[in-house]
Amino acid sequence: RGLRPDETLFIVASKTFTTLETMTNAHSARDWLLASCGGDKRAVAKHFVALSTNLDAVEAFGIARENAFAFWDWVGGRYSMDSAIGLSTMIAIGAPAFMEMLAGFHAMDAHFRQAPLERNLPVIMGLLNVWYANFFGAETVAVLPYAQYLKRFPAYLQQLTMESNGKSVRRDGKRVDYATGAVFWGEPGTNGQHSFYQLIHQGTRLIPCDFIAFGEALQPLGRHQDLLLANVIAQAEALAFGKTAAAVKAEGTPAALVPHKVFEGNRPSSLLLADRLTPAALGSLVALYEHSVFTQACVWDINPFDQWGVELGKQLALRVADEIEAPRKRLQHDASTNAAIQWYRHARSAAPAAPAAPAAPRTLVLDVGGSHVKALLQGRREEIKIVSGPDMTPQRMLSALRKALRGARFDRVSMGFPAPVVHGRIVHEPANLGTGWVGFDFEKALACPVRVINDAAMQALGSYAGGRMLFLGLGTGLGSAMIVEGRVEATELAHLPFRKRSYEYYVSDAYREQHKKKWHDNVFEIITLLRKALRPDYVVLGGGNVNHLDDLPKDVRRGDNANAFKGGVRLWEDAA
């Protein structure tokens, strides 16, 4: 889906680092990465991080220990979203919002620990679940959030509640003789009202409901929020008090329809309300259910922190997978299992072979400069460096390049060139190289697609991080480019008049050699002038001479010549 291996970070979240589904995905991601970089396994340590308690397995996979976010082995997976396992969440919402969510967890933790039992929300919720399950025979609990952002919250609670309290053996090893964990399920409330609420209101099963709603909409629109809250409040009232036959008759309902329109009422529900769905509110809500689960487990005398029930299926799956992939193996399961494996063996063999994934095109990036031509083949780490200078022609460059590449395959070429380039064509001969560059047919000479761009623009493209960026390359001369919302434009700011000469003259390498202090001041002055004129969000200084600047002005970033190679690869993004 448009991802590039060289710019992708993989987060492998697995407590044991052995979970079959997770590790299968991790190995597929690793294979994809390695295929793009010529099998260089050192790339794994740079593109993968792990969230795990099994650091030995992490290291064996190829992830450096310093790139592993560890947590305690007693933290169960279903209780771990506020531990290191939440790293991907923190990346998505930002560290401040994640810290706010943790504060919400902590607030509910403190409430559970300190509040008197009669005002302790997790205790009350847990005892109600025990009450309905053990004294009224309720087998399920419906969680009904009136907020679309919580559409997956019931599914999240399914693991928390059912993996924790789905037990039939007490902590002392004896079998229970009473019901334990209920089945949790649910959907956003407005969806449910038009589907399963009928059964909740008038069915033969008692289904306690948890309604969740918020006073303020995250996306306000007209009176939508008022109607949403009216619905949730009305549903709780209808479940509690129902509608008697007398009330139905008083509405003039035909006698034959009266029994069908009676609502018994006295059906339990809890209405959980908060001002706004914030990270803190979400943290408190999750912690509320966590402590409710623990309360129920204490009453039932079961262990909510193990999950032996998931192990048998995992073990058998490994055996079945082996038998599927080795169809000559004799099957020794029951008749039903054998038949299912045999069916899939046949279906698998009859299915057309999946087409091999096309190899990703390999880009050769050339950064042509007045003193050197630098080349890097995508997937390799070592760049090629060829001495250039005033005698360097395109023919000489390509001859030296072929010798240095030693037959290495590439599918396309990006070239950053130190002269004006318009629509991919060099329009002026370069000042510091030989002649013959204008009109030279690089695609014919290299026998592949070639894209040419100004060298500063290529490094700018590799340095770009969004918004409006001004790039200035401090090298032999002054390169410049502007990128606005992803659109790159090479500029020729270097030759604009400044004082008695031009911008380039006063920040060139030759001027720096003679007037080091003045050169430094000139760079800062020119940055100030160009920022006033072009209004960039930030400035990136590239080129070798940026290393002669110890400090940079605010919102000016130090570039890296290696970004030219990244820009060369990005030049083909529209062809992905």
Coordinates of C-alpha atoms in Angstrom, one line a residue:
R1 CA 0.0 0.0 0.0
G2 CA 2.7 2.4 -1.0
L3 CA 5.1 1.7 1.9
R4 CA 8.8 1.8 1.2
P5 CA 11.0 -0.6 3.1
D6 CA 13.8 1.9 3.6
E7 CA 11.4 4.3 5.4
T8 CA 9.3 1.8 7.3
L9 CA 9.6 1.1 11.1
F10 CA 8.1 -2.2 12.2
I11 CA 6.9 -2.7 15.8
V12 CA 6.6 -6.4 16.8
A13 CA 4.4 -6.6 19.9
S14 CA 4.6 -10.0 21.5
K15 CA 5.0 -10.7 25.2
T16 CA 6.6 -14.1 24.6
F17 CA 7.9 -13.5 21.1
T18 CA 6.5 -16.9 20.2
T19 CA 2.8 -16.2 19.3
L20 CA 2.3 -17.9 16.0
E21 CA 0.2 -15.2 14.2
T22 CA 2.3 -12.3 15.4
M23 CA 5.6 -14.0 14.5
T24 CA 4.3 -15.1 11.1
N25 CA 3.5 -11.5 10.3
A26 CA 6.9 -10.4 11.7
H27 CA 8.8 -12.9 9.5
S28 CA 6.9 -11.8 6.5
A29 CA 7.7 -8.1 7.2
R30 CA 11.4 -9.0 7.7
D31 CA 11.5 -11.0 4.4
W32 CA 10.0 -7.9 2.6
L33 CA 12.6 -5.6 4.1
L34 CA 15.5 -8.0 3.3
A35 CA 14.4 -8.4 -0.3
S36 CA 14.7 -4.7 -0.8
C37 CA 18.2 -4.4 0.6
G38 CA 19.9 -7.3 -1.0
G39 CA 19.6 -9.6 2.0
D40 CA 21.6 -7.3 4.3
K41 CA 20.5 -8.6 7.8
R42 CA 21.9 -5.5 9.4
A43 CA 18.9 -3.6 8.1
V44 CA 16.7 -5.6 10.6
A45 CA 18.2 -3.9 13.6
K46 CA 17.6 -0.5 12.1
H47 CA 14.0 -1.1 11.0
F48 CA 12.5 -3.2 13.7
V49 CA 11.8 -2.6 17.4
A50 CA 10.2 -5.1 19.8
L51 CA 7.8 -4.9 22.7
S52 CA 8.5 -8.1 24.6
T53 CA 9.6 -9.8 27.8
N54 CA 11.7 -12.4 25.9
L55 CA 14.8 -10.5 25.0
D56 CA 16.8 -13.6 23.9
A57 CA 14.2 -14.3 21.3
V58 CA 14.1 -10.7 20.2
E59 CA 17.9 -10.8 19.7
A60 CA 17.7 -14.1 17.8
F61 CA 15.2 -12.5 15.4
G62 CA 17.7 -9.8 14.6
I63 CA 16.5 -6.9 16.7
A64 CA 19.1 -5.2 18.8
R65 CA 18.4 -5.4 22.5
E66 CA 18.6 -1.7 22.8
N67 CA 15.7 -1.5 20.4
A68 CA 13.5 -3.7 22.6
F69 CA 11.0 -2.1 25.0
A70 CA 10.7 -4.6 27.8
F71 CA 8.0 -4.9 30.5
W72 CA 7.5 -7.2 33.4
D73 CA 6.5 -10.8 32.6
W74 CA 3.6 -10.7 35.1
V75 CA 1.8 -8.1 32.9
G76 CA -0.8 -10.0 31.0
G77 CA -1.4 -9.1 27.4
R78 CA -5.0 -8.0 28.0
Y79 CA -3.9 -5.7 30.8
S80 CA -0.9 -4.2 28.8
M81 CA -2.1 -1.3 26.7
D82 CA -0.8 1.1 29.2
S83 CA 2.6 -0.6 29.3
A84 CA 5.3 -0.7 26.6
I85 CA 2.8 -2.6 24.4
G86 CA 1.1 0.8 23.9
L87 CA 4.0 2.2 21.9
S88 CA 2.2 2.2 18.6
T89 CA -0.8 3.9 20.3
M90 CA 1.6 6.5 21.7
I91 CA 3.1 7.1 18.2
A92 CA -0.4 7.5 16.8
I93 CA -1.8 9.9 19.4
G94 CA 1.5 11.6 20.6
A95 CA 3.3 11.3 23.9
P96 CA 1.2 14.0 25.7
A97 CA -2.1 12.3 24.9
F98 CA -0.7 9.0 25.9
M99 CA 0.5 10.4 29.3
E100 CA -3.0 11.8 29.7
M101 CA -4.5 8.4 29.1
L102 CA -2.1 7.0 31.8
A103 CA -3.3 9.6 34.2
G104 CA -6.8 8.4 33.6
F105 CA -5.8 4.8 34.4
H106 CA -4.1 6.1 37.5
A107 CA -7.1 8.1 38.7
M108 CA -9.3 4.9 38.5
D109 CA -6.6 2.9 40.2
A110 CA -6.5 5.3 43.1
H111 CA -10.3 5.4 43.2
F112 CA -10.5 1.6 43.4
R113 CA -7.9 1.5 46.1
Q114 CA -9.2 4.3 48.3
A115 CA -13.0 4.8 47.8
P116 CA -15.4 3.2 50.3
L117 CA -17.1 0.1 48.9
E118 CA -20.5 1.7 48.7
R119 CA -19.1 4.4 46.4
N120 CA -16.4 2.3 44.6
L121 CA -17.4 2.1 40.9
P122 CA -15.3 -1.0 40.0
V123 CA -16.6 -2.9 43.1
I124 CA -20.2 -2.0 42.4
M125 CA -19.9 -3.0 38.7
G126 CA -18.2 -6.2 39.6
L127 CA -20.7 -7.1 42.3
L128 CA -23.6 -6.4 39.9
N129 CA -22.1 -8.7 37.4
V130 CA -21.9 -11.5 40.0
W131 CA -25.4 -10.7 41.2
Y132 CA -27.0 -11.0 37.8
A133 CA -24.9 -14.1 36.8
N134 CA -25.3 -16.1 39.9
F135 CA -28.8 -15.1 41.2
F136 CA -30.7 -14.3 38.0
G137 CA -29.0 -16.6 35.5
A138 CA -27.8 -13.9 33.2
E139 CA -25.2 -15.3 30.8
T140 CA -24.2 -12.2 28.8
V141 CA -23.5 -8.5 29.3
A142 CA -24.1 -6.0 26.5
V143 CA -21.7 -3.1 26.3
L144 CA -23.4 -0.3 24.2
P145 CA -21.3 2.8 23.6
Y146 CA -23.1 5.8 22.2
A147 CA -19.9 7.0 20.5
Q148 CA -18.7 5.7 17.2
Y149 CA -15.1 6.2 18.2
L150 CA -15.7 3.3 20.7
K151 CA -17.1 0.9 18.1
R152 CA -14.3 -1.6 18.9
F153 CA -14.5 -1.2 22.7
P154 CA -16.9 -4.2 23.2
A155 CA -14.4 -6.4 21.3
Y156 CA -11.5 -5.1 23.4
L157 CA -13.5 -6.0 26.6
Q158 CA -14.2 -9.5 25.3
Q159 CA -10.5 -10.5 25.8
L160 CA -10.2 -8.6 29.1
T161 CA -13.3 -10.1 30.6
M162 CA -13.7 -13.6 29.1
E163 CA -10.0 -14.5 29.0
S164 CA -9.7 -13.4 32.6
N165 CA -12.8 -14.9 34.1
G166 CA -13.6 -17.7 31.7
K167 CA -12.6 -20.3 34.3
S168 CA -14.2 -23.4 35.8
V169 CA -11.6 -24.2 38.4
R170 CA -10.9 -22.3 41.6
R171 CA -7.5 -21.1 42.7
D172 CA -7.2 -24.2 44.9
G173 CA -7.7 -26.5 41.8
K174 CA -11.2 -27.6 42.7
R175 CA -14.0 -27.2 40.2
V176 CA -16.6 -24.5 40.7
D177 CA -20.3 -25.3 41.2
Y178 CA -21.5 -21.9 40.1
A179 CA -21.4 -19.7 37.0
T180 CA -18.4 -17.5 36.4
G181 CA -17.5 -15.1 33.6
A182 CA -20.3 -13.8 31.4
V183 CA -20.2 -13.4 27.6
F184 CA -19.5 -9.8 26.7
W185 CA -20.6 -8.4 23.4
G186 CA -22.0 -5.2 21.9
E187 CA -22.1 -2.6 19.2
P188 CA -22.5 1.2 19.1
G189 CA -25.9 2.0 20.5
T190 CA -27.6 3.5 17.5
N191 CA -26.7 0.5 15.4
G192 CA -28.0 -1.9 18.1
Q193 CA -31.3 -0.1 18.5
H194 CA -32.2 -1.2 15.0
S195 CA -31.1 -4.8 15.5
F196 CA -30.7 -6.7 18.8
Y197 CA -32.4 -4.2 21.2
Q198 CA -35.7 -6.0 20.5
L199 CA -34.4 -9.1 22.2
I200 CA -33.0 -7.1 25.2
H201 CA -36.4 -5.4 25.7
Q202 CA -38.9 -8.2 25.1
G203 CA -36.9 -11.4 24.7
T204 CA -36.8 -14.3 27.2
R205 CA -33.2 -13.8 28.3
L206 CA -32.1 -11.3 30.9
I207 CA -29.2 -9.2 29.5
P208 CA -27.7 -6.6 31.7
C209 CA -26.5 -3.6 29.7
D210 CA -23.7 -1.0 30.1
F211 CA -24.6 2.2 28.3
I212 CA -21.6 4.5 27.7
A213 CA -22.2 8.1 26.6
F214 CA -20.5 11.6 26.6
G215 CA -21.9 15.0 27.2
E216 CA -19.8 16.7 24.4
A217 CA -19.4 15.5 20.9
L218 CA -16.0 15.3 19.4
Q219 CA -17.4 16.3 16.0
P220 CA -20.4 18.6 16.8
L221 CA -23.1 18.8 14.2
G222 CA -26.5 20.5 14.7
R223 CA -28.6 18.7 17.3
H224 CA -27.1 15.3 16.7
Q225 CA -25.6 15.0 20.1
D226 CA -28.8 16.0 21.8
L227 CA -30.7 13.2 19.9
L228 CA -27.9 10.7 20.7
L229 CA -28.1 11.4 24.5
A230 CA -31.9 11.4 24.3
N231 CA -31.8 7.9 22.9
V232 CA -29.4 6.5 25.4
I233 CA -31.3 8.0 28.4
A234 CA -34.6 6.8 26.9
Q235 CA -33.3 3.2 26.5
A236 CA -32.2 3.0 30.1
E237 CA -35.6 4.3 31.2
A238 CA -37.4 1.8 28.9
L239 CA -35.5 -1.1 30.3
A240 CA -36.0 -0.1 33.9
F241 CA -39.8 0.7 33.8
G242 CA -41.1 -0.8 30.6
K243 CA -44.7 -0.2 29.6
T244 CA -47.7 -1.8 31.2
A245 CA -50.7 -3.3 29.4
A246 CA -52.9 -0.5 30.9
A247 CA -50.7 2.2 29.3
V248 CA -50.8 0.4 26.0
K249 CA -54.6 0.1 26.1
A250 CA -54.9 3.8 27.0
E251 CA -53.2 4.6 23.7
G252 CA -56.2 3.0 21.9
T253 CA -54.2 -0.1 20.8
P254 CA -56.4 -2.9 19.5
A255 CA -56.8 -5.7 22.2
A256 CA -55.1 -8.3 20.0
L257 CA -51.9 -6.1 19.8
V258 CA -51.8 -5.2 23.5
P259 CA -49.7 -8.2 24.6
H260 CA -47.2 -7.6 21.8
K261 CA -46.6 -4.0 22.9
V262 CA -46.1 -4.6 26.6
F263 CA -42.6 -4.1 28.0
E264 CA -42.0 -5.9 31.3
G265 CA -39.3 -3.5 32.5
N266 CA -37.1 -4.3 35.5
R267 CA -34.3 -5.2 33.1
P268 CA -31.0 -4.0 34.5
S269 CA -28.7 -1.4 32.9
S270 CA -25.9 0.9 34.0
L271 CA -25.5 4.3 32.5
L272 CA -21.8 5.4 32.4
L273 CA -21.4 9.1 31.6
A274 CA -18.4 11.4 31.1
D275 CA -18.1 15.0 29.9
R276 CA -16.0 14.1 26.8
L277 CA -14.2 11.2 25.3
T278 CA -10.6 12.2 26.0
P279 CA -7.5 10.0 26.5
A280 CA -8.0 10.4 30.2
A281 CA -11.6 9.3 30.1
L282 CA -10.6 6.3 28.0
G283 CA -7.9 5.3 30.4
S284 CA -10.4 5.5 33.3
L285 CA -13.0 3.5 31.4
V286 CA -10.6 0.7 30.6
A287 CA -9.3 0.6 34.2
L288 CA -12.9 0.6 35.5
Y289 CA -13.5 -2.7 33.7
E290 CA -10.1 -4.1 34.6
H291 CA -10.8 -3.7 38.3
S292 CA -14.4 -4.9 37.9
V293 CA -13.0 -8.1 36.4
F294 CA -10.7 -8.5 39.4
T295 CA -13.6 -7.9 41.8
Q296 CA -15.6 -10.7 40.2
A297 CA -12.6 -13.1 40.3
C298 CA -12.2 -12.4 44.0
V299 CA -15.8 -13.4 44.7
W300 CA -15.6 -16.5 42.5
D301 CA -12.1 -17.4 43.9
I302 CA -10.6 -17.9 40.4
N303 CA -7.4 -16.5 38.9
P304 CA -8.1 -13.8 36.4
F305 CA -4.4 -13.6 35.3
D306 CA -3.8 -16.9 33.6
Q307 CA -5.3 -18.2 30.3
W308 CA -4.5 -21.8 30.0
G309 CA -7.6 -22.2 27.8
V310 CA -5.9 -20.7 24.8
E311 CA -2.9 -23.0 24.9
L312 CA -4.4 -26.2 23.6
G313 CA -5.6 -24.6 20.4
K314 CA -2.2 -23.1 19.7
Q315 CA -0.5 -26.4 20.2
L316 CA -2.9 -28.3 17.9
A317 CA -2.6 -25.6 15.3
L318 CA 1.1 -26.2 14.9
R319 CA 0.5 -29.9 14.4
V320 CA -2.3 -29.3 11.9
A321 CA -0.3 -26.7 10.0
D322 CA 2.5 -29.2 9.6
E323 CA 0.1 -31.9 8.4
I324 CA -1.4 -29.4 5.8
E325 CA 2.0 -28.5 4.4
A326 CA 3.1 -32.2 4.3
P327 CA 0.1 -33.9 2.6
R328 CA 1.7 -37.4 2.7
K329 CA 1.6 -37.4 6.5
R330 CA -0.9 -39.8 7.9
L331 CA -3.7 -38.1 9.8
Q332 CA -4.5 -39.5 13.3
H333 CA -7.2 -37.1 14.5
D334 CA -10.9 -37.8 15.0
A335 CA -13.0 -38.3 11.8
S336 CA -14.3 -34.8 11.7
T337 CA -10.8 -33.2 12.1
N338 CA -9.3 -35.6 9.5
A339 CA -12.1 -34.7 7.0
A340 CA -11.5 -31.0 7.5
I341 CA -7.7 -31.3 7.0
Q342 CA -8.3 -33.5 3.9
W343 CA -10.7 -31.0 2.5
Y344 CA -8.2 -28.1 2.8
R345 CA -5.4 -30.2 1.4
H346 CA -7.5 -30.7 -1.7
A347 CA -8.6 -27.1 -1.9
R348 CA -5.0 -25.9 -1.4
S349 CA -3.6 -28.1 -4.2
A350 CA -6.4 -27.1 -6.6
A351 CA -6.0 -23.4 -6.0
P352 CA -3.8 -21.6 -8.6
A353 CA -0.4 -20.7 -7.4
A354 CA -0.1 -17.2 -6.1
P355 CA 1.9 -15.1 -8.5
A356 CA 5.3 -14.2 -7.3
A357 CA 5.5 -10.7 -6.0
P358 CA 7.3 -8.5 -8.6
A359 CA 10.7 -7.4 -7.4
A360 CA 10.8 -3.8 -6.3
P361 CA 12.6 -1.6 -8.9
R362 CA 16.1 -0.8 -7.9
T363 CA 17.1 2.8 -8.2
L364 CA 20.6 4.0 -8.9
V365 CA 21.0 7.5 -7.5
L366 CA 23.7 9.8 -8.9
D367 CA 24.7 13.0 -7.0
V368 CA 26.9 14.9 -9.5
G369 CA 29.1 17.6 -8.0
G370 CA 32.0 19.8 -9.0
S371 CA 34.6 17.7 -7.2
H372 CA 33.0 14.2 -7.1
V373 CA 30.2 12.2 -8.5
K374 CA 28.6 10.1 -5.8
A375 CA 26.5 7.1 -6.6
L376 CA 24.4 4.7 -4.4
L377 CA 22.5 1.7 -5.5
Q378 CA 19.2 1.2 -3.6
G379 CA 19.6 -1.6 -1.0
R380 CA 23.4 -1.1 -0.6
R381 CA 25.2 0.8 2.1
E382 CA 28.5 1.7 0.4
E383 CA 28.4 4.7 -1.9
I384 CA 30.6 4.9 -5.0
K385 CA 32.8 8.0 -5.3
I386 CA 34.2 9.2 -8.6
V387 CA 36.5 12.2 -8.9
S388 CA 35.0 14.8 -11.2
G389 CA 36.2 18.3 -12.1
P390 CA 36.4 20.6 -15.1
D391 CA 37.2 17.8 -17.5
M392 CA 34.3 15.6 -16.5
T393 CA 31.9 14.9 -19.4
P394 CA 28.8 12.7 -19.3
Q395 CA 30.7 10.0 -21.3
R396 CA 33.6 9.9 -18.9
M397 CA 31.2 9.8 -15.9
L398 CA 29.3 6.8 -17.3
S399 CA 32.5 5.0 -18.2
A400 CA 33.9 5.4 -14.7
L401 CA 30.5 4.5 -13.2
R402 CA 30.2 1.2 -15.2
K403 CA 33.6 0.1 -13.9
A404 CA 32.7 0.9 -10.3
L405 CA 29.3 -0.9 -10.5
R406 CA 30.9 -4.1 -11.7
G407 CA 27.7 -5.3 -13.5
A408 CA 25.3 -4.6 -10.6
R409 CA 21.7 -4.5 -11.7
F410 CA 19.5 -1.4 -11.6
D411 CA 16.2 -0.6 -13.1
R412 CA 16.1 3.2 -13.1
V413 CA 18.3 6.2 -12.4
S414 CA 17.9 9.4 -10.5
M415 CA 20.5 12.1 -11.1
G416 CA 21.0 15.3 -9.2
F417 CA 22.9 17.8 -11.3
P418 CA 24.6 21.1 -10.4
A419 CA 23.0 23.3 -13.0
P420 CA 19.4 24.5 -13.9
V421 CA 17.1 21.6 -14.9
V422 CA 13.7 22.3 -16.4
H423 CA 11.2 19.4 -17.0
G424 CA 14.0 16.9 -16.5
R425 CA 16.3 18.5 -19.0
I426 CA 19.7 20.2 -18.3
V427 CA 19.4 23.7 -19.7
H428 CA 22.9 25.1 -19.0
E429 CA 26.3 23.6 -19.0
P430 CA 27.6 23.3 -15.4
A431 CA 30.2 25.9 -14.2
N432 CA 32.5 23.3 -12.6
L433 CA 32.4 20.4 -15.0
G434 CA 33.2 19.7 -18.6
T435 CA 30.8 20.2 -21.5
G436 CA 28.3 18.1 -23.4
W437 CA 25.7 17.7 -20.7
V438 CA 23.0 19.8 -22.4
G439 CA 21.0 17.5 -24.7
F440 CA 22.8 14.3 -23.6
D441 CA 20.5 11.2 -23.9
F442 CA 21.0 9.5 -20.5
E443 CA 18.2 7.0 -21.0
K444 CA 19.7 5.8 -24.3
A445 CA 23.2 5.6 -22.7
L446 CA 22.0 3.8 -19.5
A447 CA 19.2 1.7 -21.3
C448 CA 16.7 2.5 -18.6
P449 CA 14.4 5.3 -17.4
V450 CA 16.3 8.3 -16.0
R451 CA 15.0 11.3 -14.1
V452 CA 17.2 14.4 -13.8
I453 CA 16.7 17.1 -11.2
N454 CA 18.8 19.9 -9.8
D455 CA 21.2 18.6 -7.2
A456 CA 19.9 20.9 -4.5
A457 CA 16.3 20.0 -5.2
M458 CA 17.2 16.3 -4.9
Q459 CA 18.8 16.8 -1.5
A460 CA 15.9 19.0 -0.5
L461 CA 13.4 16.2 -1.5
G462 CA 15.3 13.8 0.8
S463 CA 15.3 16.3 3.6
Y464 CA 11.6 17.2 3.4
A465 CA 9.3 16.7 6.4
G466 CA 6.1 18.4 5.3
G467 CA 4.8 22.0 5.0
R468 CA 6.9 24.8 3.5
M469 CA 10.6 24.1 3.4
L470 CA 13.5 26.1 2.1
F471 CA 16.6 24.2 1.3
L472 CA 20.1 25.8 1.0
G473 CA 23.1 23.8 0.0
L474 CA 26.4 25.2 1.1
G475 CA 29.1 23.6 -1.0
T476 CA 31.3 24.8 -3.8
G477 CA 28.6 27.3 -4.5
L478 CA 25.0 27.8 -3.2
G479 CA 22.3 25.4 -4.2
S480 CA 18.6 26.1 -3.4
A481 CA 15.2 24.6 -3.6
M482 CA 11.7 25.3 -2.2
I483 CA 9.2 22.6 -1.4
V484 CA 5.6 23.6 -0.6
E485 CA 3.1 20.8 0.4
G486 CA 5.2 18.2 -1.4
R487 CA 5.8 20.1 -4.6
V488 CA 9.5 20.7 -5.2
E489 CA 10.8 23.6 -7.2
A490 CA 14.5 24.1 -7.9
T491 CA 15.4 27.8 -7.6
E492 CA 18.4 29.8 -8.7
L493 CA 18.6 32.1 -5.7
A494 CA 22.4 31.8 -5.8
H495 CA 22.7 34.2 -8.6
L496 CA 20.4 36.9 -7.3
P497 CA 22.3 40.2 -6.8
F498 CA 23.6 40.8 -3.3
R499 CA 25.8 43.7 -2.3
K500 CA 28.4 44.0 -5.1
R501 CA 28.2 40.4 -6.3
S502 CA 25.6 37.6 -5.7
Y503 CA 24.4 35.4 -2.8
E504 CA 26.6 32.6 -4.0
Y505 CA 29.8 34.6 -4.0
Y506 CA 29.5 35.5 -0.3
V507 CA 28.7 32.0 0.9
S508 CA 30.9 30.0 -1.6
D509 CA 33.6 27.7 -0.5
A510 CA 36.2 30.0 -2.0
Y511 CA 35.0 32.9 0.1
R512 CA 35.0 30.8 3.2
E513 CA 38.6 29.8 2.7
Q514 CA 39.6 33.5 2.7
H515 CA 37.1 35.0 5.2
K516 CA 35.9 32.4 7.6
K517 CA 34.2 34.8 10.1
K518 CA 32.6 36.9 7.4
W519 CA 31.4 33.7 5.7
H520 CA 29.6 32.6 8.8
D521 CA 27.9 36.0 9.2
N522 CA 27.0 36.1 5.5
V523 CA 25.3 32.7 5.8
F524 CA 23.1 33.9 8.7
E525 CA 22.3 37.2 7.0
I526 CA 21.2 35.5 3.8
I527 CA 19.1 33.0 5.7
T528 CA 17.3 35.9 7.4
L529 CA 16.7 37.7 4.1
L530 CA 15.4 34.6 2.3
R531 CA 13.1 33.7 5.2
K532 CA 11.5 37.1 5.1
A533 CA 10.9 36.8 1.4
L534 CA 9.8 33.2 1.1
R535 CA 8.1 32.5 4.4
P536 CA 9.2 28.9 4.9
D537 CA 8.1 26.9 8.0
Y538 CA 11.7 25.8 8.4
V539 CA 15.0 25.9 6.6
V540 CA 17.3 22.9 6.0
L541 CA 21.0 23.6 5.4
G542 CA 22.8 20.9 3.4
G543 CA 26.1 20.6 1.6
G544 CA 29.5 19.8 3.0
N545 CA 30.1 23.3 4.4
V546 CA 27.2 23.1 6.9
N547 CA 29.7 21.3 9.1
H548 CA 31.5 24.6 9.5
L549 CA 28.6 26.0 11.4
D550 CA 28.5 25.1 15.1
D551 CA 25.1 26.8 15.9
L552 CA 22.1 27.3 13.8
P553 CA 19.3 29.9 14.0
K554 CA 15.8 28.9 15.3
D555 CA 13.9 26.6 12.9
V556 CA 17.0 26.0 10.8
R557 CA 17.9 22.3 10.6
R558 CA 21.2 20.7 9.7
G559 CA 20.9 18.6 6.6
D560 CA 22.8 15.5 5.6
N561 CA 24.4 14.9 2.2
A562 CA 23.1 11.3 2.4
N563 CA 19.6 12.8 2.0
A564 CA 20.4 13.3 -1.6
F565 CA 20.2 9.6 -2.1
K566 CA 16.9 9.4 -0.2
G567 CA 15.6 12.2 -2.4
G568 CA 16.7 10.3 -5.5
V569 CA 14.6 7.3 -4.4
R570 CA 11.6 9.6 -3.6
L571 CA 11.8 11.1 -7.1
W572 CA 10.1 7.9 -8.3
E573 CA 7.3 7.7 -5.7
D574 CA 4.7 8.6 -8.3
A575 CA 5.7 5.5 -10.3
A576 CA 5.2 3.1 -7.3

